[in-house]
Short mmCIF file of C-alpha atoms and ligand atoms in Angstrom, two decimals:
data_model
loop_
_atom_site.label_atom_id
_atom_site.label_comp_id
_atom_site.label_asym_id
_atom_site.label_seq_id
_atom_site.Cartn_x
_atom_site.Cartn_y
_atom_site.Cartn_z
CA MET A 201 -30.29 66.55 3.18
CA THR A 202 -30.63 66.09 -0.60
CA VAL A 203 -27.93 64.26 -2.58
CA ALA A 204 -26.88 67.61 -4.01
CA ASP A 205 -25.94 68.77 -0.45
CA LEU A 206 -23.54 65.88 0.15
CA PRO A 207 -19.82 66.58 0.56
CA LYS A 208 -18.09 65.80 -2.74
CA VAL A 209 -14.65 64.83 -4.09
CA GLU A 210 -13.89 66.08 -7.61
CA LEU A 211 -10.89 64.67 -9.47
CA HIS A 212 -11.30 66.09 -12.99
CA LEU A 213 -11.49 69.86 -13.37
CA HIS A 214 -9.62 72.02 -15.89
CA HIS A 215 -8.59 75.25 -14.20
CA GLU A 216 -9.27 77.56 -17.09
CA GLY A 217 -12.30 75.49 -18.04
CA ALA A 218 -13.84 76.37 -14.71
CA ALA A 219 -13.48 80.12 -15.29
CA PRO A 220 -16.76 82.01 -14.79
CA PRO A 221 -17.59 83.84 -18.07
CA ASP A 222 -17.98 87.12 -16.05
CA LEU A 223 -14.34 86.85 -14.88
CA ILE A 224 -13.12 86.21 -18.44
CA ARG A 225 -15.22 89.20 -19.72
CA GLN A 226 -13.78 91.41 -16.94
CA LEU A 227 -10.18 90.41 -17.77
CA ALA A 228 -10.85 90.97 -21.50
CA PHE A 229 -12.18 94.45 -20.67
CA GLU A 230 -9.12 95.27 -18.49
CA LYS A 231 -6.70 94.04 -21.16
CA LYS A 232 -8.67 95.54 -24.08
CA VAL A 233 -9.08 92.15 -25.80
CA ASP A 234 -12.17 91.60 -27.94
CA LEU A 235 -13.63 88.27 -26.97
CA ALA A 236 -17.22 88.92 -27.98
CA GLY A 237 -17.17 86.04 -30.48
CA ILE A 238 -16.83 83.35 -27.86
CA PHE A 239 -20.04 84.20 -25.93
CA ARG A 240 -23.65 83.46 -26.67
CA PRO A 241 -26.21 86.31 -26.35
CA ASP A 242 -27.08 85.03 -22.83
CA GLY A 243 -23.43 85.48 -21.76
CA SER A 244 -22.49 81.83 -21.60
CA TYR A 245 -19.61 80.32 -23.65
CA GLY A 246 -20.69 79.29 -27.15
CA PHE A 247 -19.21 76.48 -29.30
CA ARG A 248 -20.40 74.06 -31.99
CA ASP A 249 -18.45 70.91 -31.29
CA PHE A 250 -15.40 69.50 -29.45
CA VAL A 251 -12.73 71.02 -31.70
CA HIS A 252 -14.51 74.38 -31.63
CA PHE A 253 -14.85 74.04 -27.81
CA LEU A 254 -11.07 73.66 -27.56
CA SER A 255 -10.48 76.84 -29.58
CA VAL A 256 -13.08 78.84 -27.50
CA TYR A 257 -11.35 77.50 -24.39
CA GLU A 258 -7.98 78.74 -25.63
CA ALA A 259 -9.44 82.12 -26.60
CA ALA A 260 -10.92 82.54 -23.09
CA THR A 261 -7.55 81.45 -21.58
CA SER A 262 -5.68 84.09 -23.66
CA VAL A 263 -6.81 86.86 -21.26
CA LEU A 264 -5.27 85.00 -18.27
CA LYS A 265 -1.89 86.61 -18.77
CA THR A 266 -0.23 86.95 -15.33
CA PRO A 267 0.24 85.01 -12.09
CA GLU A 268 -2.15 87.51 -10.50
CA ASP A 269 -4.83 86.64 -13.06
CA TYR A 270 -4.42 82.98 -12.12
CA GLY A 271 -4.75 83.94 -8.46
CA ARG A 272 -8.07 85.64 -9.25
CA LEU A 273 -9.16 82.65 -11.31
CA THR A 274 -8.28 80.22 -8.47
CA THR A 275 -10.32 82.22 -5.92
CA ALA A 276 -13.33 82.29 -8.28
CA VAL A 277 -13.07 78.57 -9.07
CA LEU A 278 -12.83 77.54 -5.42
CA GLU A 279 -15.74 79.80 -4.40
CA GLN A 280 -17.87 77.94 -6.91
CA SER A 281 -16.59 74.54 -5.84
CA ALA A 282 -17.15 75.26 -2.16
CA ALA A 283 -20.70 76.46 -2.91
CA ASN A 284 -21.26 72.99 -4.43
CA ASN A 285 -20.00 71.34 -1.20
CA VAL A 286 -16.82 70.08 -2.87
CA ILE A 287 -14.41 69.33 0.00
CA TYR A 288 -11.45 68.09 -2.06
CA CYS A 289 -10.63 68.94 -5.66
CA GLU A 290 -7.83 68.25 -8.15
CA THR A 291 -7.31 70.72 -10.89
CA PHE A 292 -5.48 70.46 -14.24
CA LEU A 293 -2.87 73.17 -14.63
CA SER A 294 -0.99 73.67 -17.92
CA PRO A 295 2.45 75.30 -17.95
CA ASP A 296 1.74 76.04 -21.63
CA PHE A 297 -0.79 78.62 -20.46
CA CYS A 298 1.08 79.52 -17.23
CA GLY A 299 4.41 80.87 -18.43
CA GLY A 300 4.66 79.19 -21.86
CA GLY A 301 6.46 76.09 -20.59
CA ASP A 302 9.30 78.02 -18.87
CA VAL A 303 10.12 76.58 -15.42
CA SER A 304 10.80 79.84 -13.58
CA ALA A 305 7.72 81.56 -14.96
CA TRP A 306 5.67 78.42 -14.09
CA ARG A 307 6.91 78.65 -10.51
CA GLU A 308 5.52 82.19 -10.27
CA TYR A 309 2.14 81.14 -11.57
CA LEU A 310 2.11 78.19 -9.22
CA HIS A 311 2.92 80.42 -6.27
CA ALA A 312 -0.02 82.73 -7.00
CA ILE A 313 -2.40 79.73 -7.48
CA ARG A 314 -1.24 78.10 -4.21
CA GLU A 315 -1.60 81.37 -2.28
CA ALA A 316 -5.22 81.71 -3.49
CA ALA A 317 -5.88 78.04 -2.74
CA GLU A 318 -4.59 78.42 0.85
CA ALA A 319 -6.82 81.45 1.42
CA ALA A 320 -9.82 79.43 0.08
CA GLU A 321 -8.98 76.49 2.32
CA ALA A 322 -8.77 78.79 5.35
CA ARG A 323 -12.14 80.35 4.40
CA TYR A 324 -14.15 77.41 3.16
CA GLY A 325 -12.24 74.26 4.23
CA ILE A 326 -11.90 73.19 0.60
CA ILE A 327 -8.63 71.37 -0.24
CA LEU A 328 -7.09 71.79 -3.72
CA ARG A 329 -4.21 69.81 -5.33
CA GLY A 330 -2.67 70.34 -8.76
CA ILE A 331 -2.12 68.00 -11.71
CA VAL A 332 0.31 69.40 -14.27
CA THR A 333 -1.27 68.80 -17.66
CA CYS A 334 0.19 68.79 -21.14
CA VAL A 335 -1.99 69.61 -24.15
CA ARG A 336 -2.09 66.77 -26.73
CA HIS A 337 -2.48 69.02 -29.81
CA PHE A 338 0.52 71.12 -28.76
CA GLY A 339 2.66 67.97 -29.44
CA PRO A 340 5.27 65.80 -27.61
CA GLU A 341 7.98 68.50 -27.40
CA ALA A 342 5.69 70.95 -25.54
CA ALA A 343 4.69 67.97 -23.34
CA LYS A 344 8.32 67.43 -22.34
CA SER A 345 8.57 71.08 -21.23
CA SER A 346 5.38 70.60 -19.17
CA ALA A 347 6.79 67.41 -17.66
CA LEU A 348 9.99 69.26 -16.70
CA CYS A 349 7.86 71.94 -14.97
CA ALA A 350 5.98 69.16 -13.21
CA ALA A 351 9.10 67.30 -12.11
CA GLU A 352 10.69 70.56 -10.83
CA THR A 353 7.64 71.33 -8.67
CA ALA A 354 6.49 67.82 -7.72
CA GLY A 355 5.64 67.48 -4.06
CA ASP A 356 2.73 67.58 -1.65
CA TRP A 357 0.78 70.04 -3.79
CA ILE A 358 1.65 69.19 -7.38
CA THR A 359 0.86 65.51 -7.06
CA GLY A 360 0.10 64.34 -10.59
CA PHE A 361 0.78 64.67 -14.32
CA GLY A 362 -1.80 64.28 -17.08
CA MET A 363 -2.79 65.12 -20.65
CA GLY A 364 -5.88 66.80 -22.18
CA GLY A 365 -6.56 68.29 -25.54
CA ASP A 366 -7.54 66.87 -28.94
CA GLU A 367 -7.59 63.06 -28.80
CA GLY A 368 -7.70 63.08 -32.65
CA LYS A 369 -4.05 64.19 -32.75
CA GLY A 370 -1.29 61.51 -32.55
CA HIS A 371 -1.17 58.58 -30.10
CA GLN A 372 -0.84 58.34 -26.33
CA GLY A 373 2.57 56.60 -26.82
CA ASP A 374 3.98 59.72 -28.54
CA PHE A 375 3.95 61.25 -25.05
CA ALA A 376 5.67 58.37 -23.23
CA TYR A 377 8.88 60.36 -22.63
CA ALA A 378 6.99 63.14 -20.80
CA PHE A 379 4.98 60.64 -18.75
CA ASP A 380 8.10 58.64 -17.86
CA MET A 381 9.81 61.86 -16.67
CA ALA A 382 6.81 62.69 -14.50
CA ARG A 383 6.60 59.16 -13.06
CA GLU A 384 10.27 59.27 -12.15
CA ALA A 385 9.65 62.47 -10.29
CA GLY A 386 7.12 60.62 -8.14
CA LEU A 387 3.96 61.97 -9.79
CA LYS A 388 0.84 59.89 -10.27
CA LEU A 389 -0.50 59.72 -13.84
CA THR A 390 -3.77 60.23 -15.67
CA THR A 391 -4.61 61.01 -19.29
CA HIS A 392 -7.72 61.84 -21.30
CA ALA A 393 -8.78 58.73 -23.27
CA GLY A 394 -11.99 57.15 -24.44
CA GLU A 395 -13.77 60.50 -24.77
CA PHE A 396 -13.43 61.21 -28.51
CA GLY A 397 -11.07 58.29 -29.05
CA GLY A 398 -12.55 54.78 -28.92
CA PRO A 399 -11.56 51.83 -26.72
CA ASP A 400 -8.15 51.61 -28.45
CA SER A 401 -7.20 55.00 -26.96
CA VAL A 402 -7.96 53.61 -23.45
CA ARG A 403 -5.80 50.55 -24.19
CA GLU A 404 -2.94 52.76 -25.40
CA ALA A 405 -3.26 54.88 -22.23
CA ILE A 406 -2.92 51.88 -19.98
CA ASN A 407 -0.23 50.08 -21.99
CA ASP A 408 1.89 52.96 -23.36
CA LEU A 409 1.62 55.51 -20.52
CA ASN A 410 0.96 53.26 -17.56
CA VAL A 411 -1.61 55.59 -16.05
CA VAL A 412 -3.54 54.69 -12.85
CA ARG A 413 -6.53 56.91 -13.75
CA ILE A 414 -8.22 57.84 -17.01
CA GLY A 415 -9.97 61.09 -17.83
CA HIS A 416 -13.38 60.01 -19.11
CA GLY A 417 -12.58 56.49 -20.42
CA VAL A 418 -16.29 55.94 -20.97
CA ARG A 419 -15.95 54.64 -24.52
CA ALA A 420 -14.27 51.55 -23.01
CA ILE A 421 -17.91 50.39 -22.76
CA GLU A 422 -17.68 49.52 -26.50
CA ASP A 423 -15.23 46.64 -25.66
CA ALA A 424 -16.25 44.09 -23.05
CA ALA A 425 -12.71 42.70 -22.60
CA LEU A 426 -11.41 46.18 -21.92
CA VAL A 427 -14.13 46.78 -19.34
CA ARG A 428 -13.00 43.62 -17.53
CA GLU A 429 -9.42 44.76 -17.71
CA LEU A 430 -10.23 48.13 -16.17
CA ALA A 431 -12.12 46.41 -13.37
CA ASP A 432 -9.32 43.82 -12.78
CA ARG A 433 -6.56 46.44 -12.79
CA GLN A 434 -8.64 48.80 -10.59
CA ILE A 435 -8.10 51.73 -12.89
CA THR A 436 -10.27 54.67 -11.82
CA LEU A 437 -12.30 56.57 -14.40
CA GLU A 438 -12.80 60.32 -13.98
CA VAL A 439 -16.30 60.35 -15.47
CA CYS A 440 -17.90 63.67 -16.46
CA PRO A 441 -21.44 62.79 -17.54
CA GLY A 442 -22.76 66.33 -18.23
CA SER A 443 -19.70 67.18 -20.31
CA ASN A 444 -20.16 63.99 -22.37
CA VAL A 445 -23.84 64.85 -23.10
CA VAL A 446 -23.16 68.50 -24.06
CA LEU A 447 -20.26 67.45 -26.36
CA GLY A 448 -22.61 64.94 -28.02
CA LEU A 449 -21.20 61.54 -26.96
CA TYR A 450 -24.58 60.52 -25.57
CA PRO A 451 -28.03 62.02 -26.16
CA ASN A 452 -28.87 62.30 -22.47
CA ILE A 453 -27.70 61.15 -19.01
CA ALA A 454 -29.95 58.06 -19.01
CA ALA A 455 -28.04 56.84 -22.15
CA HIS A 456 -24.68 57.40 -20.45
CA PRO A 457 -22.67 54.21 -19.65
CA ILE A 458 -21.65 55.19 -16.06
CA GLN A 459 -24.21 52.84 -14.51
CA THR A 460 -23.15 49.92 -16.68
CA LEU A 461 -19.46 50.56 -16.00
CA ARG A 462 -20.16 50.68 -12.26
CA ASP A 463 -22.19 47.45 -12.43
CA ALA A 464 -19.21 45.80 -14.19
CA GLY A 465 -17.01 46.63 -11.24
CA VAL A 466 -15.09 49.55 -12.81
CA LYS A 467 -14.08 52.24 -10.31
CA VAL A 468 -16.07 55.29 -11.39
CA THR A 469 -16.02 58.83 -10.00
CA VAL A 470 -17.93 61.94 -11.02
CA SER A 471 -16.60 65.37 -12.05
CA THR A 472 -17.60 68.39 -14.08
CA ASP A 473 -14.62 68.86 -16.52
CA ASP A 474 -15.30 72.52 -17.56
CA PRO A 475 -18.46 73.42 -15.62
CA PRO A 476 -19.49 76.84 -17.07
CA PHE A 477 -18.83 75.60 -20.64
CA PHE A 478 -21.21 72.66 -20.12
CA GLY A 479 -23.81 74.50 -18.02
CA THR A 480 -23.11 72.25 -15.04
CA ASN A 481 -21.70 72.12 -11.53
CA MET A 482 -21.29 69.24 -9.03
CA ARG A 483 -24.79 69.69 -7.53
CA ARG A 484 -26.35 69.46 -10.96
CA GLU A 485 -24.32 66.33 -11.85
CA TYR A 486 -25.62 64.60 -8.69
CA GLU A 487 -29.18 65.72 -9.41
CA MET A 488 -28.96 64.39 -12.97
CA LEU A 489 -27.58 61.03 -11.82
CA GLU A 490 -30.26 60.72 -9.15
CA ALA A 491 -32.96 61.45 -11.73
CA ALA A 492 -31.52 59.14 -14.44
CA PHE A 493 -30.46 56.14 -12.34
CA GLY A 494 -32.20 56.54 -8.98
CA TRP A 495 -28.89 56.84 -7.15
CA GLN A 496 -29.31 57.57 -3.46
CA ALA A 497 -27.05 59.00 -0.74
CA ASP A 498 -25.32 55.62 -0.25
CA ASP A 499 -24.42 55.44 -3.94
CA PHE A 500 -22.92 58.92 -3.84
CA THR A 501 -21.03 58.16 -0.64
CA GLN A 502 -19.52 55.11 -2.33
CA LEU A 503 -18.63 57.24 -5.34
CA ASN A 504 -16.89 59.84 -3.17
CA THR A 505 -15.07 57.17 -1.14
CA THR A 506 -13.75 55.67 -4.41
CA ALA A 507 -12.66 59.16 -5.48
CA ALA A 508 -10.91 59.79 -2.15
CA HIS A 509 -8.99 56.50 -2.47
CA ALA A 510 -8.02 57.39 -6.06
CA ALA A 511 -6.97 60.96 -5.21
CA PHE A 512 -3.32 61.82 -5.89
CA CYS A 513 -2.78 63.47 -2.49
CA ASP A 514 -0.63 62.28 0.41
CA GLU A 515 -2.06 59.84 2.99
CA ASP A 516 -2.67 62.48 5.70
CA THR A 517 -4.80 64.51 3.34
CA ARG A 518 -6.65 61.41 2.17
CA ALA A 519 -7.44 60.50 5.78
CA ARG A 520 -8.82 64.00 6.40
CA VAL A 521 -11.04 63.73 3.32
CA LEU A 522 -12.30 60.28 4.23
CA LYS A 523 -13.07 61.43 7.78
CA THR A 524 -15.24 64.25 6.48
CA LEU A 525 -17.04 61.83 4.16
CA GLU A 526 -17.63 59.33 6.95
CA SER A 527 -19.00 61.98 9.36
CA THR A 528 -21.79 63.01 6.98
N1 ADE B 817 -9.48 70.31 -22.16
C1 ADE B 817 -10.45 70.92 -21.47
N2 ADE B 817 -11.58 70.13 -21.45
C2 ADE B 817 -11.24 68.99 -22.13
C3 ADE B 817 -11.89 67.81 -22.48
N3 ADE B 817 -13.21 67.58 -22.12
N4 ADE B 817 -11.28 66.89 -23.18
C4 ADE B 817 -10.04 67.12 -23.58
N5 ADE B 817 -9.31 68.22 -23.31
C5 ADE B 817 -9.90 69.14 -22.55
ZN1 ZN B 818 -11.16 66.98 -19.16
#
């Protein structure tokens, strides 16, 4: 068995960001929307930089208009994940895109997504859980609507609350009300930080939002005291090496700080972020890490065990995931 064949736990995946370009093109055709501008001649998504990536992402998402579209998206995403031997996955879902922040519309989208996820679990054995995610550049008021959607549907399937979007806009603390509401509803918390923001954004995430995981967080490496704090507080980083290279944070995987963070005792995990946008998938991430750092099966098993322990699911589900990892 190669490392790419190992069973995998993925904690950081944006639902729309995992949409195969063919599905988005098909939906654009059905809805008569002209999306030609977002694709490269070879059919992949095209963008210049992070801010342009976010606008291409939102253009692609604009053809996902109904709960049924999200059901089709979920099926396509989980087929891809299962083909990469992902056994457990957490996906970021935004009520802003699924019903415009309205709770009853959000419930309909969620129903369609869960139905497709149950069918995929029956077929491939893959387990999916949802993290409701607000979008930073949509602002704190929209985040409150998302948090209300999250609180109303919190349970064994919606298990977390998070934030993505443009780290250049505002501060983590501007979203404290939304995160407090989600925490009070029993949800576990994560936020994107230390991707395009520096170490200070990671500090703000820990101090102002009280998150237990951080999306990316890799720029913590620029501050030794912060790295020690992450290790001491056992905060898990959802690291997406391929995404970071394509978006220009590091010139290549060998220059990525994941190895140094791991050596410093920080809990690191590996995910794809928005795989078709970044020309990646979980197999490819493992192959790149093997090539860059010589990681072997034991290293990846440790990575997946860390991810299973940091997953936002209930304890029965965690035990099932750990059992599958142990038996491989
Ligand atoms: N939304 C989708 N992908 C993202 C990323 N890598 N960073 C922030 N927001 C995102
Ligand atoms: Zn992300």
